GROMACS .gro file of C-alpha atoms in nm:
model
  198
    1GLY     CA    1   3.329  -4.875  -5.311
    2GLY     CA    2   2.960  -4.937  -5.356
    3GLU     CA    3   2.646  -4.745  -5.272
    4PRO     CA    4   2.580  -4.689  -4.901
    5VAL     CA    5   2.267  -4.847  -4.757
    6TYR     CA    6   2.086  -4.699  -4.458
    7LEU     CA    7   1.802  -4.818  -4.238
    8HIS     CA    8   1.573  -4.536  -4.126
    9VAL     CA    9   1.376  -4.618  -3.813
   10TYR     CA   10   1.058  -4.434  -3.713
   11ASP     CA   11   0.821  -4.445  -3.419
   12VAL     CA   12   0.500  -4.581  -3.568
   13SER     CA   13   0.250  -4.300  -3.622
   14ASN     CA   14   0.295  -3.952  -3.478
   15THR     CA   15   0.126  -4.018  -3.145
   16SER     CA   16   0.310  -3.918  -2.829
   17GLY     CA   17   0.219  -4.243  -2.652
   18VAL     CA   18   0.410  -4.458  -2.902
   19HIS     CA   19   0.703  -4.219  -2.886
   20ARG     CA   20   0.716  -4.240  -2.505
   21LEU     CA   21   0.692  -4.621  -2.511
   22ASN     CA   22   0.973  -4.655  -2.764
   23LYS     CA   23   1.188  -4.405  -2.575
   24MET     CA   24   1.145  -4.604  -2.256
   25LEU     CA   25   1.215  -4.944  -2.414
   26ALA     CA   26   1.475  -4.848  -2.672
   27GLY     CA   27   1.632  -4.513  -2.593
   28LYS     CA   28   1.862  -4.390  -2.870
   29ARG     CA   29   2.168  -4.399  -2.643
   30ALA     CA   30   2.066  -4.704  -2.438
   31PRO     CA   31   2.334  -4.977  -2.442
   32ILE     CA   32   2.059  -5.242  -2.457
   33LYS     CA   33   1.739  -5.190  -2.655
   34LEU     CA   34   1.445  -5.412  -2.566
   35GLY     CA   35   1.228  -5.331  -2.864
   36GLY     CA   36   0.936  -5.110  -2.954
   37ILE     CA   37   0.676  -5.029  -3.217
   38PHE     CA   38   0.871  -4.917  -3.521
   39HIS     CA   39   0.836  -4.844  -3.890
   40ALA     CA   40   1.141  -4.905  -4.109
   41GLY     CA   41   1.257  -4.797  -4.453
   42VAL     CA   42   1.574  -4.876  -4.647
   43GLU     CA   43   1.762  -4.603  -4.832
   44VAL     CA   44   1.980  -4.674  -5.134
   45ASN     CA   45   2.064  -4.451  -5.430
   46GLY     CA   46   1.900  -4.154  -5.258
   47ALA     CA   47   1.553  -4.307  -5.221
   48GLU     CA   48   1.392  -4.465  -4.916
   49TRP     CA   49   1.194  -4.781  -4.987
   50SER     CA   50   0.925  -4.922  -4.763
   51TYR     CA   51   0.631  -5.159  -4.755
   52GLY     CA   52   0.277  -5.112  -4.633
   53PHE     CA   53  -0.088  -5.177  -4.706
   54ALA     CA   54  -0.231  -5.074  -5.042
   55PRO     CA   55  -0.580  -5.144  -5.181
   56GLY     CA   56  -0.627  -5.330  -5.504
   57ARG     CA   57  -0.579  -5.696  -5.584
   58THR     CA   58  -0.251  -5.653  -5.771
   59ALA     CA   59  -0.120  -5.325  -5.630
   60THR     CA   60   0.229  -5.335  -5.483
   61GLY     CA   61   0.280  -5.227  -5.126
   62VAL     CA   62   0.633  -5.110  -5.202
   63THR     CA   63   0.677  -4.736  -5.231
   64SER     CA   64   0.960  -4.485  -5.221
   65GLY     CA   65   1.004  -4.138  -5.080
   66MET     CA   66   1.256  -3.888  -4.953
   67PRO     CA   67   1.484  -4.036  -4.686
   68CYS     CA   68   1.384  -3.966  -4.324
   69GLU     CA   69   1.072  -3.775  -4.428
   70ASN     CA   70   0.786  -4.022  -4.397
   71PRO     CA   71   0.497  -3.797  -4.290
   72GLU     CA   72   0.296  -4.082  -4.135
   73HIS     CA   73   0.558  -4.165  -3.871
   74ARG     CA   74   0.798  -3.987  -3.639
   75PHE     CA   75   1.158  -4.018  -3.752
   76ARG     CA   76   1.382  -4.173  -3.488
   77GLN     CA   77   1.729  -4.263  -3.613
   78THR     CA   78   1.940  -4.386  -3.903
   79ILE     CA   79   2.155  -4.700  -3.898
   80PHE     CA   80   2.428  -4.762  -4.154
   81LEU     CA   81   2.396  -5.116  -4.290
   82GLY     CA   82   2.699  -5.120  -4.516
   83ARG     CA   83   2.768  -5.074  -4.886
   84THR     CA   84   2.607  -5.277  -5.158
   85GLN     CA   85   2.823  -5.406  -5.441
   86LEU     CA   86   2.526  -5.424  -5.676
   87SER     CA   87   2.510  -5.191  -5.974
   88ARG     CA   88   2.223  -4.944  -6.012
   89GLN     CA   89   2.065  -5.174  -6.269
   90GLU     CA   90   2.091  -5.469  -6.030
   91ILE     CA   91   1.941  -5.264  -5.748
   92ASP     CA   92   1.653  -5.166  -5.977
   93LYS     CA   93   1.597  -5.534  -6.052
   94VAL     CA   94   1.586  -5.619  -5.680
   95VAL     CA   95   1.330  -5.343  -5.621
   96ALA     CA   96   1.122  -5.466  -5.914
   97ASP     CA   97   1.129  -5.824  -5.782
   98LEU     CA   98   1.032  -5.718  -5.430
   99SER     CA   99   0.758  -5.492  -5.564
  100GLY     CA  100   0.602  -5.794  -5.728
  101ALA     CA  101   0.646  -6.013  -5.422
  102TYR     CA  102   0.516  -5.766  -5.163
  103ARG     CA  103   0.158  -5.694  -5.264
  104GLY     CA  104  -0.025  -5.428  -5.068
  105ARG     CA  105  -0.320  -5.645  -4.972
  106GLU     CA  106  -0.088  -5.906  -4.824
  107TYR     CA  107   0.042  -5.664  -4.562
  108ASP     CA  108  -0.002  -5.800  -4.211
  109LEU     CA  109   0.095  -5.607  -3.901
  110LEU     CA  110   0.259  -5.909  -3.738
  111HIS     CA  111   0.344  -6.161  -4.009
  112ARG     CA  112   0.437  -5.952  -4.316
  113ASN     CA  113   0.519  -5.591  -4.242
  114CYS     CA  114   0.767  -5.315  -4.323
  115CYS     CA  115   1.040  -5.479  -4.116
  116HIS     CA  116   1.011  -5.809  -4.303
  117PHE     CA  117   1.046  -5.617  -4.628
  118ALA     CA  118   1.340  -5.412  -4.500
  119GLU     CA  119   1.524  -5.724  -4.382
  120GLU     CA  120   1.478  -5.903  -4.714
  121PHE     CA  121   1.578  -5.591  -4.909
  122ALA     CA  122   1.892  -5.551  -4.699
  123GLN     CA  123   1.990  -5.914  -4.753
  124ARG     CA  124   1.929  -5.890  -5.128
  125LEU     CA  125   2.157  -5.585  -5.130
  126GLY     CA  126   2.425  -5.786  -4.949
  127VAL     CA  127   2.448  -5.569  -4.637
  128ARG     CA  128   2.396  -5.632  -4.267
  129HIS     CA  129   2.083  -5.765  -4.101
  130LEU     CA  130   1.846  -5.526  -3.929
  131PRO     CA  131   1.914  -5.488  -3.556
  132ARG     CA  132   1.695  -5.736  -3.374
  133TRP     CA  133   1.542  -5.471  -3.148
  134VAL     CA  134   1.379  -5.302  -3.449
  135TYR     CA  135   1.135  -5.589  -3.503
  136ARG     CA  136   1.155  -5.788  -3.181
  137PHE     CA  137   0.801  -5.701  -3.069
  138ALA     CA  138   0.657  -5.790  -3.409
  139ARG     CA  139   0.828  -6.130  -3.396
  140MET     CA  140   0.700  -6.194  -3.045
  141GLY     CA  141   0.350  -6.090  -3.146
  142ALA     CA  142   0.357  -6.313  -3.453
  143ARG     CA  143   0.465  -6.614  -3.249
  144LEU     CA  144   0.194  -6.555  -2.992
  145ASP     CA  145  -0.066  -6.501  -3.264
  146SER     CA  146   0.032  -6.824  -3.439
  147LEU     CA  147   0.026  -7.011  -3.110
  148LEU     CA  148  -0.320  -6.884  -3.022
  149GLN     CA  149  -0.460  -6.960  -3.367
  150GLY     CA  150  -0.343  -7.321  -3.339
  151SER     CA  151  -0.452  -7.369  -2.976
  152PRO     CA  152  -0.811  -7.257  -2.914
  153LYS     CA  153  -0.808  -7.384  -2.555
  154LEU     CA  154  -0.492  -7.195  -2.471
  155ARG     CA  155  -0.635  -6.887  -2.638
  156GLU     CA  156  -0.946  -6.919  -2.422
  157ARG     CA  157  -0.736  -6.951  -2.106
  158ILE     CA  158  -0.535  -6.641  -2.195
  159PHE     CA  159  -0.855  -6.448  -2.264
  160ASP     CA  160  -0.988  -6.560  -1.926
  161MET     CA  161  -0.671  -6.444  -1.751
  162VAL     CA  162  -0.671  -6.108  -1.928
  163LEU     CA  163  -1.045  -6.037  -1.932
  164GLY     CA  164  -1.165  -6.245  -1.639
  165ASP     CA  165  -1.369  -6.565  -1.660
  166THR     CA  166  -1.718  -6.454  -1.761
  167GLY     CA  167  -1.840  -6.804  -1.842
  168GLU     CA  168  -1.884  -6.703  -2.205
  169GLU     CA  169  -1.688  -6.826  -2.503
  170PRO     CA  170  -1.438  -6.556  -2.599
  171ALA     CA  171  -1.450  -6.434  -2.954
  172PRO     CA  172  -1.143  -6.524  -3.159
  173PRO     CA  173  -0.897  -6.241  -3.202
  174PRO     CA  174  -0.963  -6.063  -3.532
  175ARG     CA  175  -0.701  -6.105  -3.805
  176THR     CA  176  -0.842  -5.899  -4.089
  177PRO     CA  177  -0.835  -5.564  -3.903
  178LEU     CA  178  -0.458  -5.595  -3.875
  179LYS     CA  179  -0.433  -5.537  -4.247
  180LYS     CA  180  -0.687  -5.258  -4.243
  181ARG     CA  181  -0.494  -5.086  -3.967
  182ALA     CA  182  -0.198  -5.066  -4.200
  183THR     CA  183  -0.349  -4.752  -4.346
  184SER     CA  184  -0.283  -4.573  -4.020
  185MET     CA  185   0.031  -4.771  -3.934
  186GLY     CA  186   0.128  -4.689  -4.284
  187SER     CA  187   0.391  -4.712  -4.542
  188LEU     CA  188   0.583  -4.432  -4.701
  189SER     CA  189   0.396  -4.152  -4.871
  190ARG     CA  190   0.202  -4.281  -5.169
  191ALA     CA  191   0.323  -3.982  -5.370
  192ARG     CA  192   0.580  -4.205  -5.541
  193GLY     CA  193   0.461  -4.563  -5.581
  194TYR     CA  194   0.689  -4.799  -5.774
  195SER     CA  195   0.597  -4.808  -6.142
  196GLY     CA  196   0.902  -4.966  -6.301
  197PHE     CA  197   1.243  -4.857  -6.414
  198ASN     CA  198   1.393  -4.768  -6.749
   0.00000   0.00000   0.00000
């Protein structure tokens, strides 16, 4: 028994370049998936829940929509995560808790994104972990970003290797635009933002 829980995976945005990259690195039928640039939503009780950037100091970044129909991204595949043993009321409580914890302005493309939300939601529902390939690139990017922030000299050396040694001090990599880019990287349609349960 229990309600089925599904992970819906999308290619981030609707651009053909992202789709081609993801197809090359993580083909749907490939026995080994290296990773890619993905958006993820978790479906339970007929609604797909996701997290993304939202303006406003206290606005939640958690929203719901029709499963597999996020208009901001290209649907890729569905993965069955198992069945939750929580009641509908308990599921509503989990969503309410996560809606308070995942504020829209705290969204970060590398450190706090839709995959982090989906993984925590899945674990709170008592089902399987997300496949590692879904958020492997985000984890790698977050580790590199943290490393560079804590090691200015290493960051400078990497900039020199990538951009060439110009003799000038490289500007630090911007952090704030990552959150602003969330509008285009997106969350589920804002048509149904979470507003509480009866």
